[in-house]
């Protein structure tokens, strides 16, 4: 988990286009220092990606304490924030990603509830 | 609560008037809450705070906008003469637009607002900002889930801002029963400023009130403020004390006879003068004279007209021999004409303040004052006038107000109790006698000087206003042709009396002459008699002597013995 705080970093995996979303997912996780919440978030993200997007995702971790100028670009307020850069459209998910169902909804991996 | 240090450090806002009300500005290094309804000027106030800070006090600032994009902001304030792009380029200002779209955000567990802190901290550190604006931070509540976390984070944010030592303005929209929707006043407790935008009688007025200023005294009233091409101005700035110095200098009224009535010299400089009267009694003419006299002395005069246009006033005054046009051309006299209903009272007041500030007159004329008054706002008008008069006095500006007394009401009644605010009160009134109306003037009061207590007849002639002594006699006070008639009658009576006296005098002379003549005649008669009588006496005496002599001679011839026999008469 230490690596999650060392700035942006690619986590590529083997290409395995299983369904319609064949492209590589680009996910960016914004954190601010190595806080318990960031660590939890990264762990949750990793697990979730392996389960649902195995082999076609890339995670960048951005530590705003080191690169504060990047916060404005993705309109980051809350920490941690996960931004789905690709595929479009951009999605934002805040929190430590502990609510897996909501994360999946947020990433459009599960259909949204009608209401 | 606080032990209150002698002077809390304050950061001037540079906004006209606000620094006076707050006694120097906003609390340095602390957040200030500026709240109010939508469209009341919160963003502008906050932006001006930053722009003035950057341009006047060398304090760079960060503007974090939650509602408008930086482009929108830049465009919006460009109309106030603020060039944000230039300031950003010179690193005096940092703009950060925070975009939150609830529908794009999914909450999936614990979070905090560290991202906001980082952004803000980064912006502050980049330009070395001393001032920060968060506009409107409550948008977070609609943009982000979980109010509980947000509240805790806001609390942390305000503490963090204090630790940073930046002077901050947090804006908040007014909520029901609360100053802000989310009760931000709970967190920002050092200084709270409330902006208001009210519509009364179809007229809107912006107002500002310092609700709270911990550790400092401040003006607690509602102050009107204006937003115009020069930014915000809060007014009036000077009605907080009664400390104006009273001048001994006098200014001529422009009417010599009126000067004479006012102990020979006219009004006091810096006093407030009220001219009240019913319709058509010549109030504006008196104002015109006063203005012209001031211009002749080279003083600047500002003439606020509320019922007539400048050209109408000038035309009318020309007809009584007062030509103001040259003074207008020379820039000594300026007219400002507005309908009272054009804006709210407070806005009028604020505009007047501003105009007075920029024009710098020695004399300000308001004609007429009471057109402001409607059925419901007397108290407000009075307070407005009080503040205006205070402001004028503080600046040693002589205020000249006309007031129209409604027909039917007592002459010495003025609307809104203006009279108690004025130092000199001239009353113009119409006297109706013998089928004509004539005008009269009297001085009801003139503080601090001896003044005539007599009425004067007030004539408006083609060469200005003239004052005449009224007829004061046994028949009462008369003016106009009644005065003339009465004066003629008086003359005739006087003449008749004189003739009577002359007649009597001549009669007396005649009698005296008669008497003298009679006396002379009696004397002559007496003298004649006297002479006659004396002659008779003499004659008798002569005869007596003759007889005696004859008797002695006879005796001698008879050889009488002695002379004594003379005594024995032989007969």
mmCIF file of N, CA, C and O in Angstrom, chain B residues 93-150:
data_model
loop_
_atom_site.group_PDB
_atom_site.id
_atom_site.type_symbol
_atom_site.label_atom_id
_atom_site.label_comp_id
_atom_site.label_asym_id
_atom_site.label_seq_id
_atom_site.Cartn_x
_atom_site.Cartn_y
_atom_site.Cartn_z
ATOM 1 N N UNK B 93 -3.984 38.638 -7.594
ATOM 2 C CA UNK B 93 -5.281 38.023 -7.403
ATOM 3 C C UNK B 93 -5.255 36.626 -7.994
ATOM 4 O O UNK B 93 -4.636 36.399 -9.036
ATOM 5 N N UNK B 94 -5.871 35.686 -7.290
ATOM 6 C CA UNK B 94 -6.031 34.345 -7.846
ATOM 7 C C UNK B 94 -7.511 34.025 -7.841
ATOM 8 O O UNK B 94 -8.196 34.253 -6.848
ATOM 9 N N UNK B 95 -7.994 33.549 -8.976
ATOM 10 C CA UNK B 95 -9.403 33.184 -9.069
ATOM 11 C C UNK B 95 -9.475 31.668 -9.203
ATOM 12 O O UNK B 95 -8.727 31.077 -9.981
ATOM 13 N N UNK B 96 -10.338 31.069 -8.430
ATOM 14 C CA UNK B 96 -10.513 29.622 -8.569
ATOM 15 C C UNK B 96 -12.000 29.327 -8.565
ATOM 16 O O UNK B 96 -12.717 29.669 -7.627
ATOM 17 N N UNK B 97 -12.440 28.753 -9.647
ATOM 18 C CA UNK B 97 -13.848 28.399 -9.732
ATOM 19 C C UNK B 97 -14.011 26.951 -9.305
ATOM 20 O O UNK B 97 -13.408 26.045 -9.884
ATOM 21 N N UNK B 98 -14.787 26.742 -8.288
ATOM 22 C CA UNK B 98 -15.028 25.393 -7.801
ATOM 23 C C UNK B 98 -16.360 24.916 -8.373
ATOM 24 O O UNK B 98 -17.407 25.503 -8.110
ATOM 25 N N UNK B 99 -16.255 23.888 -9.154
ATOM 26 C CA UNK B 99 -17.447 23.388 -9.826
ATOM 27 C C UNK B 99 -17.910 22.123 -9.113
ATOM 28 O O UNK B 99 -17.147 21.175 -8.945
ATOM 29 N N UNK B 100 -19.127 22.158 -8.652
ATOM 30 C CA UNK B 100 -19.667 20.957 -8.015
ATOM 31 C C UNK B 100 -20.984 20.639 -8.683
ATOM 32 O O UNK B 100 -21.862 21.492 -8.773
ATOM 33 N N UNK B 101 -21.100 19.439 -9.150
ATOM 34 C CA UNK B 101 -22.364 19.027 -9.727
ATOM 35 C C UNK B 101 -22.799 17.755 -9.012
ATOM 36 O O UNK B 101 -22.158 16.712 -9.130
ATOM 37 N N UNK B 102 -23.850 17.921 -8.285
ATOM 38 C CA UNK B 102 -24.289 16.820 -7.436
ATOM 39 C C UNK B 102 -24.513 15.532 -8.223
ATOM 40 O O UNK B 102 -24.114 14.444 -7.819
ATOM 41 N N UNK B 103 -25.081 15.683 -9.402
ATOM 42 C CA UNK B 103 -25.452 14.489 -10.163
ATOM 43 C C UNK B 103 -24.217 13.735 -10.659
ATOM 44 O O UNK B 103 -24.303 12.573 -11.046
ATOM 45 N N UNK B 104 -23.093 14.410 -10.653
ATOM 46 C CA UNK B 104 -21.892 13.743 -11.150
ATOM 47 C C UNK B 104 -21.095 13.104 -10.026
ATOM 48 O O UNK B 104 -20.023 12.567 -10.240
ATOM 49 N N UNK B 105 -21.604 13.256 -8.820
ATOM 50 C CA UNK B 105 -20.808 12.794 -7.687
ATOM 51 C C UNK B 105 -21.535 11.682 -6.955
ATOM 52 O O UNK B 105 -22.715 11.784 -6.637
ATOM 53 N N UNK B 106 -20.826 10.622 -6.735
ATOM 54 C CA UNK B 106 -21.371 9.513 -5.976
ATOM 55 C C UNK B 106 -20.595 9.400 -4.681
ATOM 56 O O UNK B 106 -19.369 9.467 -4.674
ATOM 57 N N UNK B 107 -21.360 9.307 -3.597
ATOM 58 C CA UNK B 107 -20.676 9.172 -2.316
ATOM 59 C C UNK B 107 -20.570 7.689 -1.960
ATOM 60 O O UNK B 107 -21.535 6.950 -2.038
ATOM 61 N N UNK B 108 -19.395 7.307 -1.578
ATOM 62 C CA UNK B 108 -19.184 5.879 -1.342
ATOM 63 C C UNK B 108 -18.531 5.598 -0.006
ATOM 64 O O UNK B 108 -17.903 4.576 0.164
ATOM 65 N N UNK B 109 -18.647 6.571 0.898
ATOM 66 C CA UNK B 109 -18.039 6.294 2.201
ATOM 67 C C UNK B 109 -17.448 7.568 2.794
ATOM 68 O O UNK B 109 -17.793 8.672 2.368
ATOM 69 N N UNK B 110 -16.624 7.380 3.753
ATOM 70 C CA UNK B 110 -16.017 8.504 4.476
ATOM 71 C C UNK B 110 -15.207 9.401 3.540
ATOM 72 O O UNK B 110 -14.480 8.916 2.687
ATOM 73 N N UNK B 111 -15.374 10.703 3.717
ATOM 74 C CA UNK B 111 -14.515 11.623 2.950
ATOM 75 C C UNK B 111 -14.301 12.882 3.778
ATOM 76 O O UNK B 111 -14.955 13.089 4.798
ATOM 77 N N UNK B 112 -13.392 13.697 3.343
ATOM 78 C CA UNK B 112 -13.245 15.023 3.958
ATOM 79 C C UNK B 112 -13.005 16.027 2.839
ATOM 80 O O UNK B 112 -13.013 15.674 1.667
ATOM 81 N N UNK B 113 -12.807 17.288 3.223
ATOM 82 C CA UNK B 113 -12.665 18.323 2.194
ATOM 83 C C UNK B 113 -11.208 18.747 2.022
ATOM 84 O O UNK B 113 -10.923 19.877 1.664
ATOM 85 N N UNK B 114 -10.348 17.829 2.273
ATOM 86 C CA UNK B 114 -8.939 18.175 2.193
ATOM 87 C C UNK B 114 -8.576 18.753 0.820
ATOM 88 O O UNK B 114 -7.714 19.613 0.702
ATOM 89 N N UNK B 115 -9.267 18.260 -0.202
ATOM 90 C CA UNK B 115 -9.004 18.777 -1.545
ATOM 91 C C UNK B 115 -9.225 20.275 -1.629
ATOM 92 O O UNK B 115 -8.436 21.007 -2.231
ATOM 93 N N UNK B 116 -10.288 20.734 -0.997
ATOM 94 C CA UNK B 116 -10.571 22.170 -0.961
ATOM 95 C C UNK B 116 -9.466 22.912 -0.221
ATOM 96 O O UNK B 116 -8.983 23.961 -0.666
ATOM 97 N N UNK B 117 -9.066 22.361 0.910
ATOM 98 C CA UNK B 117 -7.996 22.975 1.699
ATOM 99 C C UNK B 117 -6.726 23.091 0.868
ATOM 100 O O UNK B 117 -6.059 24.117 0.861
ATOM 101 N N UNK B 118 -6.442 21.988 0.157
ATOM 102 C CA UNK B 118 -5.216 21.970 -0.642
ATOM 103 C C UNK B 118 -5.271 23.035 -1.725
ATOM 104 O O UNK B 118 -4.323 23.787 -1.929
ATOM 105 N N UNK B 119 -6.414 23.090 -2.387
ATOM 106 C CA UNK B 119 -6.548 24.079 -3.456
ATOM 107 C C UNK B 119 -6.396 25.488 -2.930
ATOM 108 O O UNK B 119 -5.692 26.322 -3.490
ATOM 109 N N UNK B 120 -7.096 25.731 -1.838
ATOM 110 C CA UNK B 120 -7.075 27.076 -1.267
ATOM 111 C C UNK B 120 -5.669 27.394 -0.774
ATOM 112 O O UNK B 120 -5.119 28.470 -1.056
ATOM 113 N N UNK B 121 -5.086 26.452 -0.071
ATOM 114 C CA UNK B 121 -3.743 26.659 0.465
ATOM 115 C C UNK B 121 -2.744 26.894 -0.654
ATOM 116 O O UNK B 121 -1.886 27.782 -0.557
ATOM 117 N N UNK B 122 -2.918 26.157 -1.725
ATOM 118 C CA UNK B 122 -2.007 26.311 -2.856
ATOM 119 C C UNK B 122 -2.142 27.707 -3.459
ATOM 120 O O UNK B 122 -1.151 28.386 -3.714
ATOM 121 N N UNK B 123 -3.406 28.137 -3.653
ATOM 122 C CA UNK B 123 -3.633 29.467 -4.226
ATOM 123 C C UNK B 123 -3.076 30.554 -3.312
ATOM 124 O O UNK B 123 -2.439 31.509 -3.768
ATOM 125 N N UNK B 124 -3.288 30.406 -2.010
ATOM 126 C CA UNK B 124 -2.808 31.409 -1.055
ATOM 127 C C UNK B 124 -1.285 31.484 -1.110
ATOM 128 O O UNK B 124 -0.697 32.568 -1.210
ATOM 129 N N UNK B 125 -0.654 30.310 -1.074
ATOM 130 C CA UNK B 125 0.802 30.299 -1.028
ATOM 131 C C UNK B 125 1.414 30.807 -2.325
ATOM 132 O O UNK B 125 2.471 31.430 -2.318
ATOM 133 N N UNK B 126 0.741 30.527 -3.451
ATOM 134 C CA UNK B 126 1.315 30.924 -4.736
ATOM 135 C C UNK B 126 1.498 32.434 -4.844
ATOM 136 O O UNK B 126 2.519 32.914 -5.316
ATOM 137 N N UNK B 127 0.499 33.183 -4.417
ATOM 138 C CA UNK B 127 0.614 34.644 -4.577
ATOM 139 C C UNK B 127 0.841 35.347 -3.255
ATOM 140 O O UNK B 127 0.884 36.567 -3.196
ATOM 141 N N UNK B 128 1.003 34.591 -2.202
ATOM 142 C CA UNK B 128 1.220 35.212 -0.890
ATOM 143 C C UNK B 128 0.004 36.002 -0.446
ATOM 144 O O UNK B 128 0.116 37.148 0.003
ATOM 145 N N UNK B 129 -1.155 35.379 -0.599
ATOM 146 C CA UNK B 129 -2.400 36.100 -0.345
ATOM 147 C C UNK B 129 -2.585 36.419 1.135
ATOM 148 O O UNK B 129 -2.203 35.646 2.017
ATOM 149 N N UNK B 130 -3.152 37.586 1.383
ATOM 150 C CA UNK B 130 -3.515 37.988 2.736
ATOM 151 C C UNK B 130 -5.037 37.977 2.911
ATOM 152 O O UNK B 130 -5.542 38.106 4.009
ATOM 153 N N UNK B 131 -5.707 37.948 1.774
ATOM 154 C CA UNK B 131 -7.177 38.002 1.815
ATOM 155 C C UNK B 131 -7.768 36.851 1.014
ATOM 156 O O UNK B 131 -7.194 36.467 -0.007
ATOM 157 N N UNK B 132 -8.875 36.357 1.519
ATOM 158 C CA UNK B 132 -9.514 35.223 0.857
ATOM 159 C C UNK B 132 -11.019 35.463 0.835
ATOM 160 O O UNK B 132 -11.588 35.980 1.798
ATOM 161 N N UNK B 133 -11.613 35.116 -0.284
ATOM 162 C CA UNK B 133 -13.074 35.159 -0.361
ATOM 163 C C UNK B 133 -13.584 33.790 -0.770
ATOM 164 O O UNK B 133 -13.059 33.184 -1.698
ATOM 165 N N UNK B 134 -14.574 33.312 -0.043
ATOM 166 C CA UNK B 134 -15.246 32.062 -0.419
ATOM 167 C C UNK B 134 -16.689 32.412 -0.752
ATOM 168 O O UNK B 134 -17.460 32.794 0.115
ATOM 169 N N UNK B 135 -17.018 32.294 -2.030
ATOM 170 C CA UNK B 135 -18.322 32.788 -2.507
ATOM 171 C C UNK B 135 -19.017 31.723 -3.332
ATOM 172 O O UNK B 135 -18.550 31.407 -4.405
ATOM 173 N N UNK B 136 -20.026 31.178 -2.977
ATOM 174 C CA UNK B 136 -20.711 31.088 -1.702
ATOM 175 C C UNK B 136 -20.502 29.689 -1.183
ATOM 176 O O UNK B 136 -20.901 28.741 -1.860
ATOM 177 N N UNK B 137 -19.891 29.563 -0.064
ATOM 178 C CA UNK B 137 -19.430 28.252 0.353
ATOM 179 C C UNK B 137 -20.579 27.292 0.633
ATOM 180 O O UNK B 137 -20.424 26.076 0.585
ATOM 181 N N UNK B 138 -21.750 27.861 0.847
ATOM 182 C CA UNK B 138 -22.888 26.987 1.134
ATOM 183 C C UNK B 138 -23.291 26.128 -0.059
ATOM 184 O O UNK B 138 -24.030 25.159 0.087
ATOM 185 N N UNK B 139 -22.785 26.498 -1.224
ATOM 186 C CA UNK B 139 -23.060 25.650 -2.387
ATOM 187 C C UNK B 139 -22.562 24.236 -2.148
ATOM 188 O O UNK B 139 -23.049 23.291 -2.765
ATOM 189 N N UNK B 140 -21.595 24.103 -1.274
ATOM 190 C CA UNK B 140 -21.096 22.771 -0.945
ATOM 191 C C UNK B 140 -22.228 21.867 -0.484
ATOM 192 O O UNK B 140 -22.261 20.684 -0.798
ATOM 193 N N UNK B 141 -23.158 22.465 0.244
ATOM 194 C CA UNK B 141 -24.218 21.644 0.831
ATOM 195 C C UNK B 141 -25.150 21.094 -0.227
ATOM 196 O O UNK B 141 -25.724 20.034 -0.072
ATOM 197 N N UNK B 142 -25.308 21.875 -1.299
ATOM 198 C CA UNK B 142 -26.166 21.335 -2.345
ATOM 199 C C UNK B 142 -25.367 20.454 -3.295
ATOM 200 O O UNK B 142 -25.927 19.619 -3.987
ATOM 201 N N UNK B 143 -24.058 20.646 -3.295
ATOM 202 C CA UNK B 143 -23.253 19.895 -4.252
ATOM 203 C C UNK B 143 -22.696 18.599 -3.713
ATOM 204 O O UNK B 143 -22.380 17.689 -4.472
ATOM 205 N N UNK B 144 -22.577 18.528 -2.407
ATOM 206 C CA UNK B 144 -21.971 17.342 -1.821
ATOM 207 C C UNK B 144 -22.941 16.705 -0.840
ATOM 208 O O UNK B 144 -23.721 17.394 -0.189
ATOM 209 N N UNK B 145 -22.873 15.409 -0.737
ATOM 210 C CA UNK B 145 -23.747 14.723 0.213
ATOM 211 C C UNK B 145 -23.197 14.854 1.626
ATOM 212 O O UNK B 145 -22.117 15.408 1.833
ATOM 213 N N UNK B 146 -23.960 14.364 2.549
ATOM 214 C CA UNK B 146 -23.521 14.231 3.933
ATOM 215 C C UNK B 146 -23.221 15.547 4.656
ATOM 216 O O UNK B 146 -22.067 15.885 4.911
ATOM 217 N N UNK B 147 -24.266 16.279 4.991
ATOM 218 C CA UNK B 147 -24.107 17.566 5.676
ATOM 219 C C UNK B 147 -23.301 17.464 6.971
ATOM 220 O O UNK B 147 -22.618 18.424 7.335
ATOM 221 N N UNK B 148 -23.385 16.331 7.609
ATOM 222 C CA UNK B 148 -22.661 16.209 8.886
ATOM 223 C C UNK B 148 -21.164 16.385 8.671
ATOM 224 O O UNK B 148 -20.498 17.127 9.390
ATOM 225 N N UNK B 149 -20.662 15.679 7.658
ATOM 226 C CA UNK B 149 -19.240 15.814 7.347
ATOM 227 C C UNK B 149 -18.932 17.245 6.941
ATOM 228 O O UNK B 149 -17.961 17.850 7.384
ATOM 229 N N UNK B 150 -19.822 17.808 6.101
ATOM 230 C CA UNK B 150 -19.580 19.169 5.603
ATOM 231 C C UNK B 150 -19.477 20.165 6.755
ATOM 232 O O UNK B 150 -18.602 21.030 6.777
#
